[in-house]
Amino acid sequence: MNEQKPTIMLVDGMALLFRAYFATAVHGQFMRNSNGVPTNGVYGFVKHFLTAVSHFNPSHIAVCWDMGSKTFRTDMYDGYKANRPEAPAELIPQFDLVKEVVDAFDVPNIGLKGYEADDCIGTIATQVKEDSHVKILTGDQDILQLLDERISVVLLQKGYGNYLVHTKDTFYEEKGIHPRQMIDLKAFMGDTSDNYPGVKGIGEKTALKLLQQFGHIEGVLENIDQLTKGQRTKIEQDLDMLHLSRQLAEIKCDVPVECPLDLAVFRYNREKVLDKFAEVEFRGLHQLLDEKQYA
C-alpha cells in the first residue's frame, strides 16, 4: 500500500518579512495603521505566505525565526554579520506583530536564542523528513546545503508567486557538486553578506574546481602539492580562516528544538484570521484565504 506522505513547508520568516518590507519601504510606503504602527512588512509577509500555500498546497507548516543577532557564530567570530546595518525603525515593531499574525493561523512560530532560523529549519527538516516531504521556503541560498532526496528548497524570486525550486539533482546540474559540498565551497570563497572572508583570492570558480577534483577541504589539503603554487600559498596563509569559515557556513541540524508533525497541521479558523486582519487593519488579504484550509 503506497501511503501518501504529508508535505511540510518550513518558512524562513525573516526572509519573507525583510523582502516584503524593503520592496515597499524603498518608496516610503509603510502602511501605518490608526495606531501609527507600520504594517508594510507584515502585510507583504502574509501575501508571500498565502501565495506560497496556494501554490504548493502543504499539509503542514511551521515558521522559523532568528532570535536576535547574537548567536554561537558571533561567539566564534566577532566579525560574523558585523557589516549588517541595524534594523530600520519602521521594521522593529513588525517583528512581534508578524508572529501574532502567524499565531492567528495556528501555525507554530519557532526560534531559539543563540541560533539562527536556518539552524532551526535544518534541525526540524532532519527530524521530520523520514515521515514527510519537506519544502523550505526562503530567499537565502545558504539553505541549499540541506537538499536531499526528501528536502527541496523553494527560493523566492522577484514579485509574488515566482519561485525557483531546487532539488539535490538540479543543484548538482547547476554547480557540479553535491549540496553538502556547498559548506566547503563557502569555506573557500567566504560570504560577503555574512562577513567572513574564507581564503583570500579564491573565488567560486577555483573553489568549485577544487571540490569537484578532491571532494572536500580535507581532500584538498591532503593533495595540496598538486595545486598551483598560487593556490597553495593562498590556502596555507589562510588555513585557520578556512576551517573557521567552514564552521560558520555549516547549518546545525541538532539544535534543541522540535516540531512534531501533529502540531504543524495547516488548518486555520477563518474568523480568527479575519479578526486579526481587522485588528491590524489589513485590507484585501481575505481574498487570498483558501476555503480548503479552514478548520
Short mmCIF file of N, CA, C and O in Angstrom, two decimals, residues 162-258:
data_model
loop_
_atom_site.label_atom_id
_atom_site.label_comp_id
_atom_site.label_asym_id
_atom_site.label_seq_id
_atom_site.Cartn_x
_atom_site.Cartn_y
_atom_site.Cartn_z
N ASN A 162 6.55 33.88 -7.73
CA ASN A 162 7.63 33.42 -8.62
C ASN A 162 8.65 32.67 -7.79
O ASN A 162 9.21 33.22 -6.84
N TYR A 163 8.90 31.42 -8.14
CA TYR A 163 9.76 30.57 -7.33
C TYR A 163 10.78 29.83 -8.19
O TYR A 163 10.49 29.48 -9.34
N LEU A 164 11.94 29.61 -7.60
CA LEU A 164 12.92 28.71 -8.20
C LEU A 164 13.01 27.52 -7.24
O LEU A 164 13.44 27.68 -6.10
N VAL A 165 12.56 26.36 -7.68
CA VAL A 165 12.54 25.19 -6.81
C VAL A 165 13.79 24.36 -7.08
O VAL A 165 14.04 23.96 -8.22
N HIS A 166 14.57 24.13 -6.03
CA HIS A 166 15.79 23.33 -6.16
C HIS A 166 15.61 21.97 -5.51
O HIS A 166 15.08 21.85 -4.41
N THR A 167 16.10 20.94 -6.20
CA THR A 167 16.23 19.61 -5.61
C THR A 167 17.73 19.30 -5.60
O THR A 167 18.52 20.06 -6.18
N LYS A 168 18.10 18.19 -4.99
CA LYS A 168 19.54 17.87 -4.98
C LYS A 168 20.06 17.67 -6.41
O LYS A 168 21.20 17.98 -6.72
N ASP A 169 19.18 17.17 -7.30
CA ASP A 169 19.61 16.94 -8.69
C ASP A 169 19.79 18.25 -9.46
O ASP A 169 20.76 18.40 -10.21
N THR A 170 18.86 19.20 -9.29
CA THR A 170 19.01 20.47 -10.01
C THR A 170 20.24 21.22 -9.49
O THR A 170 20.93 21.90 -10.25
N PHE A 171 20.51 21.07 -8.19
CA PHE A 171 21.69 21.72 -7.61
C PHE A 171 22.96 21.16 -8.25
O PHE A 171 23.86 21.90 -8.64
N TYR A 172 23.00 19.83 -8.35
CA TYR A 172 24.19 19.19 -8.94
C TYR A 172 24.36 19.61 -10.40
O TYR A 172 25.47 19.89 -10.85
N GLU A 173 23.25 19.67 -11.13
CA GLU A 173 23.32 20.10 -12.54
C GLU A 173 23.91 21.50 -12.66
O GLU A 173 24.68 21.79 -13.56
N GLU A 174 23.51 22.38 -11.72
CA GLU A 174 23.95 23.77 -11.80
C GLU A 174 25.39 23.96 -11.34
O GLU A 174 26.16 24.69 -11.95
N LYS A 175 25.78 23.27 -10.25
CA LYS A 175 27.08 23.55 -9.63
C LYS A 175 28.14 22.48 -9.89
O LYS A 175 29.33 22.74 -9.71
N GLY A 176 27.69 21.27 -10.21
CA GLY A 176 28.67 20.19 -10.39
C GLY A 176 29.21 19.65 -9.08
O GLY A 176 30.21 18.93 -9.06
N ILE A 177 28.57 20.02 -7.97
CA ILE A 177 28.93 19.44 -6.66
C ILE A 177 27.65 19.04 -5.96
O ILE A 177 26.55 19.44 -6.36
N HIS A 178 27.77 18.27 -4.89
CA HIS A 178 26.60 17.84 -4.13
C HIS A 178 26.26 18.91 -3.07
O HIS A 178 27.14 19.66 -2.65
N PRO A 179 24.99 18.95 -2.63
CA PRO A 179 24.59 20.01 -1.69
C PRO A 179 25.49 20.15 -0.46
O PRO A 179 25.85 21.26 -0.08
N ARG A 180 25.90 19.03 0.14
CA ARG A 180 26.73 19.13 1.35
C ARG A 180 28.09 19.78 1.05
O ARG A 180 28.70 20.37 1.94
N GLN A 181 28.55 19.66 -0.19
CA GLN A 181 29.84 20.28 -0.54
C GLN A 181 29.75 21.81 -0.58
O GLN A 181 30.77 22.49 -0.62
N MET A 182 28.52 22.32 -0.55
CA MET A 182 28.35 23.77 -0.54
C MET A 182 28.98 24.40 0.71
O MET A 182 29.41 25.55 0.70
N ILE A 183 29.01 23.62 1.80
CA ILE A 183 29.61 24.14 3.05
C ILE A 183 31.09 24.42 2.81
O ILE A 183 31.61 25.48 3.17
N ASP A 184 31.78 23.47 2.16
CA ASP A 184 33.20 23.66 1.86
C ASP A 184 33.40 24.73 0.80
O ASP A 184 34.40 25.47 0.83
N LEU A 185 32.46 24.83 -0.13
CA LEU A 185 32.53 25.89 -1.15
C LEU A 185 32.55 27.27 -0.47
O LEU A 185 33.38 28.13 -0.77
N LYS A 186 31.63 27.45 0.50
CA LYS A 186 31.57 28.73 1.21
C LYS A 186 32.79 28.94 2.10
O LYS A 186 33.22 30.07 2.33
N ALA A 187 33.35 27.84 2.61
CA ALA A 187 34.56 27.95 3.43
C ALA A 187 35.71 28.51 2.60
O ALA A 187 36.48 29.35 3.08
N PHE A 188 35.84 28.07 1.36
CA PHE A 188 36.90 28.60 0.48
C PHE A 188 36.62 30.03 0.05
O PHE A 188 37.48 30.89 0.12
N MET A 189 35.40 30.29 -0.44
CA MET A 189 35.15 31.59 -1.07
C MET A 189 34.66 32.66 -0.09
O MET A 189 34.61 33.84 -0.42
N GLY A 190 34.29 32.24 1.15
CA GLY A 190 33.78 33.21 2.12
C GLY A 190 32.37 33.63 1.75
O GLY A 190 31.76 33.10 0.82
N ASP A 191 31.84 34.58 2.51
CA ASP A 191 30.48 35.06 2.28
C ASP A 191 30.43 36.53 2.64
O ASP A 191 30.52 36.90 3.80
N THR A 192 30.28 37.37 1.63
CA THR A 192 30.31 38.82 1.90
C THR A 192 29.10 39.26 2.71
O THR A 192 29.19 40.15 3.55
N SER A 193 27.93 38.62 2.49
CA SER A 193 26.76 39.09 3.23
C SER A 193 26.82 38.66 4.70
O SER A 193 26.29 39.34 5.57
N ASP A 194 27.47 37.53 4.99
CA ASP A 194 27.65 37.12 6.39
C ASP A 194 28.98 37.63 6.96
O ASP A 194 29.28 37.43 8.14
N ASN A 195 29.79 38.24 6.09
CA ASN A 195 31.01 38.93 6.52
C ASN A 195 32.09 38.01 7.08
O ASN A 195 32.68 38.30 8.12
N TYR A 196 32.34 36.91 6.41
CA TYR A 196 33.57 36.16 6.72
C TYR A 196 34.31 35.90 5.42
O TYR A 196 33.71 35.68 4.37
N PRO A 197 35.66 35.95 5.49
CA PRO A 197 36.43 36.05 4.25
C PRO A 197 36.76 34.75 3.53
O PRO A 197 37.07 34.77 2.34
N GLY A 198 36.72 33.58 4.22
CA GLY A 198 37.20 32.36 3.56
C GLY A 198 38.69 32.49 3.26
O GLY A 198 39.44 33.08 4.04
N VAL A 199 39.10 31.98 2.11
CA VAL A 199 40.51 32.09 1.71
C VAL A 199 40.64 33.24 0.72
O VAL A 199 40.03 33.22 -0.35
N LYS A 200 41.42 34.25 1.10
CA LYS A 200 41.57 35.44 0.23
C LYS A 200 42.13 35.02 -1.13
O LYS A 200 43.10 34.27 -1.22
N GLY A 201 41.47 35.48 -2.18
CA GLY A 201 41.97 35.22 -3.53
C GLY A 201 41.43 33.95 -4.16
O GLY A 201 41.73 33.65 -5.32
N ILE A 202 40.62 33.19 -3.41
CA ILE A 202 39.99 32.01 -4.03
C ILE A 202 38.50 32.28 -4.18
O ILE A 202 37.77 32.46 -3.20
N GLY A 203 38.06 32.35 -5.43
CA GLY A 203 36.65 32.63 -5.73
C GLY A 203 35.89 31.37 -6.03
O GLY A 203 36.40 30.24 -5.90
N GLU A 204 34.65 31.55 -6.47
CA GLU A 204 33.76 30.40 -6.68
C GLU A 204 34.30 29.43 -7.73
O GLU A 204 34.26 28.22 -7.56
N LYS A 205 34.84 29.98 -8.81
CA LYS A 205 35.29 29.13 -9.92
C LYS A 205 36.40 28.16 -9.47
O LYS A 205 36.33 26.95 -9.69
N THR A 206 37.40 28.71 -8.80
CA THR A 206 38.51 27.87 -8.32
C THR A 206 38.03 26.89 -7.26
O THR A 206 38.39 25.71 -7.27
N ALA A 207 37.19 27.39 -6.33
CA ALA A 207 36.70 26.53 -5.25
C ALA A 207 35.90 25.36 -5.81
O ALA A 207 36.08 24.22 -5.37
N LEU A 208 35.04 25.63 -6.78
CA LEU A 208 34.25 24.55 -7.39
C LEU A 208 35.17 23.51 -8.04
O LEU A 208 34.97 22.30 -7.90
N LYS A 209 36.19 24.00 -8.73
CA LYS A 209 37.13 23.10 -9.41
C LYS A 209 37.84 22.19 -8.40
O LYS A 209 37.96 20.98 -8.59
N LEU A 210 38.29 22.80 -7.30
CA LEU A 210 38.99 22.02 -6.26
C LEU A 210 38.08 20.96 -5.64
O LEU A 210 38.49 19.83 -5.40
N LEU A 211 36.81 21.34 -5.40
CA LEU A 211 35.88 20.40 -4.76
C LEU A 211 35.45 19.30 -5.73
O LEU A 211 35.24 18.16 -5.33
N GLN A 212 35.31 19.65 -7.00
CA GLN A 212 34.98 18.62 -7.99
C GLN A 212 36.13 17.61 -8.09
O GLN A 212 35.91 16.42 -8.27
N GLN A 213 37.35 18.11 -7.92
CA GLN A 213 38.52 17.23 -8.05
C GLN A 213 38.79 16.42 -6.78
O GLN A 213 39.06 15.23 -6.83
N PHE A 214 38.71 17.11 -5.62
CA PHE A 214 39.17 16.47 -4.37
C PHE A 214 38.05 16.20 -3.35
O PHE A 214 38.32 15.64 -2.29
N GLY A 215 36.83 16.63 -3.64
CA GLY A 215 35.68 16.25 -2.80
C GLY A 215 35.38 17.16 -1.63
O GLY A 215 34.24 17.56 -1.44
N HIS A 216 36.39 17.50 -0.83
CA HIS A 216 36.16 18.32 0.36
C HIS A 216 37.47 18.96 0.80
O HIS A 216 38.53 18.68 0.23
N ILE A 217 37.39 19.79 1.83
CA ILE A 217 38.57 20.53 2.31
C ILE A 217 39.71 19.56 2.65
O ILE A 217 40.86 19.78 2.25
N GLU A 218 39.38 18.49 3.36
CA GLU A 218 40.44 17.53 3.75
C GLU A 218 41.13 16.96 2.52
O GLU A 218 42.35 16.82 2.48
N GLY A 219 40.32 16.65 1.49
CA GLY A 219 40.87 16.12 0.24
C GLY A 219 41.81 17.10 -0.44
O GLY A 219 42.87 16.72 -0.97
N VAL A 220 41.44 18.37 -0.40
CA VAL A 220 42.29 19.42 -0.99
C VAL A 220 43.61 19.50 -0.21
O VAL A 220 44.69 19.55 -0.80
N LEU A 221 43.51 19.50 1.12
CA LEU A 221 44.71 19.65 1.95
C LEU A 221 45.65 18.44 1.82
O LEU A 221 46.87 18.58 1.82
N GLU A 222 45.03 17.26 1.69
CA GLU A 222 45.86 16.05 1.51
C GLU A 222 46.63 16.07 0.19
O GLU A 222 47.67 15.44 0.04
N ASN A 223 46.06 16.78 -0.79
CA ASN A 223 46.68 16.81 -2.13
C ASN A 223 47.21 18.21 -2.47
O ASN A 223 47.29 18.58 -3.65
N ILE A 224 47.59 18.95 -1.44
CA ILE A 224 47.94 20.36 -1.65
C ILE A 224 49.15 20.52 -2.58
O ILE A 224 49.27 21.52 -3.29
N ASP A 225 50.01 19.48 -2.63
CA ASP A 225 51.19 19.58 -3.51
C ASP A 225 50.80 19.48 -4.99
O ASP A 225 51.60 19.80 -5.87
N GLN A 226 49.54 19.07 -5.27
CA GLN A 226 49.09 19.03 -6.67
C GLN A 226 48.54 20.37 -7.16
O GLN A 226 48.25 20.55 -8.33
N LEU A 227 48.34 21.31 -6.23
CA LEU A 227 47.75 22.60 -6.61
C LEU A 227 48.82 23.50 -7.22
O LEU A 227 50.02 23.25 -7.09
N THR A 228 48.37 24.59 -7.86
CA THR A 228 49.34 25.57 -8.36
C THR A 228 50.00 26.24 -7.16
O THR A 228 49.44 26.26 -6.06
N LYS A 229 51.16 26.82 -7.40
CA LYS A 229 51.89 27.48 -6.30
C LYS A 229 51.02 28.58 -5.68
O LYS A 229 50.95 28.73 -4.46
N GLY A 230 50.32 29.35 -6.53
CA GLY A 230 49.47 30.44 -6.04
C GLY A 230 48.35 29.93 -5.15
O GLY A 230 48.10 30.49 -4.07
N GLN A 231 47.68 28.87 -5.58
CA GLN A 231 46.58 28.30 -4.79
C GLN A 231 47.09 27.78 -3.44
O GLN A 231 46.49 28.02 -2.39
N ARG A 232 48.23 27.10 -3.51
CA ARG A 232 48.81 26.51 -2.29
C ARG A 232 49.14 27.61 -1.28
O ARG A 232 48.81 27.51 -0.11
N THR A 233 49.80 28.66 -1.78
CA THR A 233 50.19 29.77 -0.89
C THR A 233 48.96 30.40 -0.23
O THR A 233 48.94 30.64 0.98
N LYS A 234 47.93 30.66 -1.04
CA LYS A 234 46.72 31.31 -0.51
C LYS A 234 46.09 30.45 0.59
O LYS A 234 45.70 30.94 1.65
N ILE A 235 45.97 29.15 0.32
CA ILE A 235 45.33 28.25 1.29
C ILE A 235 46.17 28.14 2.56
O ILE A 235 45.65 28.22 3.68
N GLU A 236 47.49 28.01 2.40
CA GLU A 236 48.36 27.86 3.59
C GLU A 236 48.34 29.13 4.44
O GLU A 236 48.38 29.06 5.67
N GLN A 237 48.24 30.29 3.79
CA GLN A 237 48.21 31.55 4.56
C GLN A 237 46.90 31.72 5.32
O GLN A 237 46.86 32.39 6.35
N ASP A 238 45.83 31.15 4.80
CA ASP A 238 44.50 31.37 5.40
C ASP A 238 43.90 30.09 5.97
O ASP A 238 42.68 29.95 6.06
N LEU A 239 44.75 29.16 6.39
CA LEU A 239 44.28 27.85 6.82
C LEU A 239 43.31 27.94 8.00
O LEU A 239 42.26 27.28 8.02
N ASP A 240 43.65 28.76 9.01
CA ASP A 240 42.76 28.89 10.18
C ASP A 240 41.41 29.45 9.77
O ASP A 240 40.36 28.97 10.22
N MET A 241 41.44 30.48 8.89
CA MET A 241 40.18 31.09 8.45
C MET A 241 39.36 30.12 7.60
O MET A 241 38.14 30.13 7.64
N LEU A 242 40.05 29.25 6.86
CA LEU A 242 39.34 28.24 6.06
C LEU A 242 38.52 27.33 6.97
O LEU A 242 37.33 27.09 6.74
N HIS A 243 39.16 26.84 8.04
CA HIS A 243 38.46 25.93 8.97
C HIS A 243 37.36 26.66 9.74
O HIS A 243 36.27 26.12 9.94
N LEU A 244 37.64 27.91 10.14
CA LEU A 244 36.63 28.69 10.85
C LEU A 244 35.44 28.98 9.93
O LEU A 244 34.28 28.85 10.33
N SER A 245 35.74 29.36 8.69
CA SER A 245 34.67 29.67 7.74
C SER A 245 33.77 28.45 7.51
O SER A 245 32.56 28.58 7.32
N ARG A 246 34.38 27.27 7.53
CA ARG A 246 33.57 26.07 7.35
C ARG A 246 32.58 25.90 8.52
O ARG A 246 31.41 25.58 8.32
N GLN A 247 33.05 26.18 9.73
CA GLN A 247 32.15 26.07 10.90
C GLN A 247 31.03 27.11 10.83
O GLN A 247 29.90 26.84 11.21
N LEU A 248 31.37 28.31 10.33
CA LEU A 248 30.36 29.36 10.22
C LEU A 248 29.33 29.03 9.14
O LEU A 248 28.15 29.37 9.25
N ALA A 249 29.79 28.37 8.07
CA ALA A 249 28.92 28.10 6.92
C ALA A 249 27.96 26.94 7.16
O ALA A 249 26.90 26.88 6.53
N GLU A 250 28.34 26.04 8.06
CA GLU A 250 27.52 24.82 8.21
C GLU A 250 26.27 25.08 9.06
O GLU A 250 26.35 25.60 10.17
N ILE A 251 25.13 24.74 8.51
CA ILE A 251 23.87 24.83 9.26
C ILE A 251 23.83 23.68 10.26
O ILE A 251 24.05 22.53 9.90
N LYS A 252 23.55 24.01 11.52
CA LYS A 252 23.49 22.97 12.55
C LYS A 252 22.13 22.27 12.48
O LYS A 252 21.10 22.94 12.43
N CYS A 253 22.15 20.95 12.47
CA CYS A 253 20.90 20.19 12.35
C CYS A 253 20.58 19.42 13.63
O CYS A 253 19.84 18.44 13.61
N ASP A 254 21.16 19.88 14.76
CA ASP A 254 20.94 19.15 16.01
C ASP A 254 20.71 20.12 17.17
O ASP A 254 21.14 19.89 18.28
N VAL A 255 20.02 21.24 16.88
CA VAL A 255 19.79 22.20 17.97
C VAL A 255 18.54 21.75 18.75
O VAL A 255 17.71 21.01 18.23
N PRO A 256 18.42 22.19 20.01
CA PRO A 256 17.32 21.69 20.84
C PRO A 256 15.96 22.33 20.54
O PRO A 256 15.40 23.07 21.34
N VAL A 257 15.45 22.10 19.33
CA VAL A 257 14.07 22.48 19.01
C VAL A 257 13.39 21.27 18.39
O VAL A 257 14.06 20.37 17.88
N GLU A 258 12.08 21.26 18.44
CA GLU A 258 11.35 20.20 17.73
C GLU A 258 10.00 20.73 17.30
O GLU A 258 9.48 21.71 17.84
#
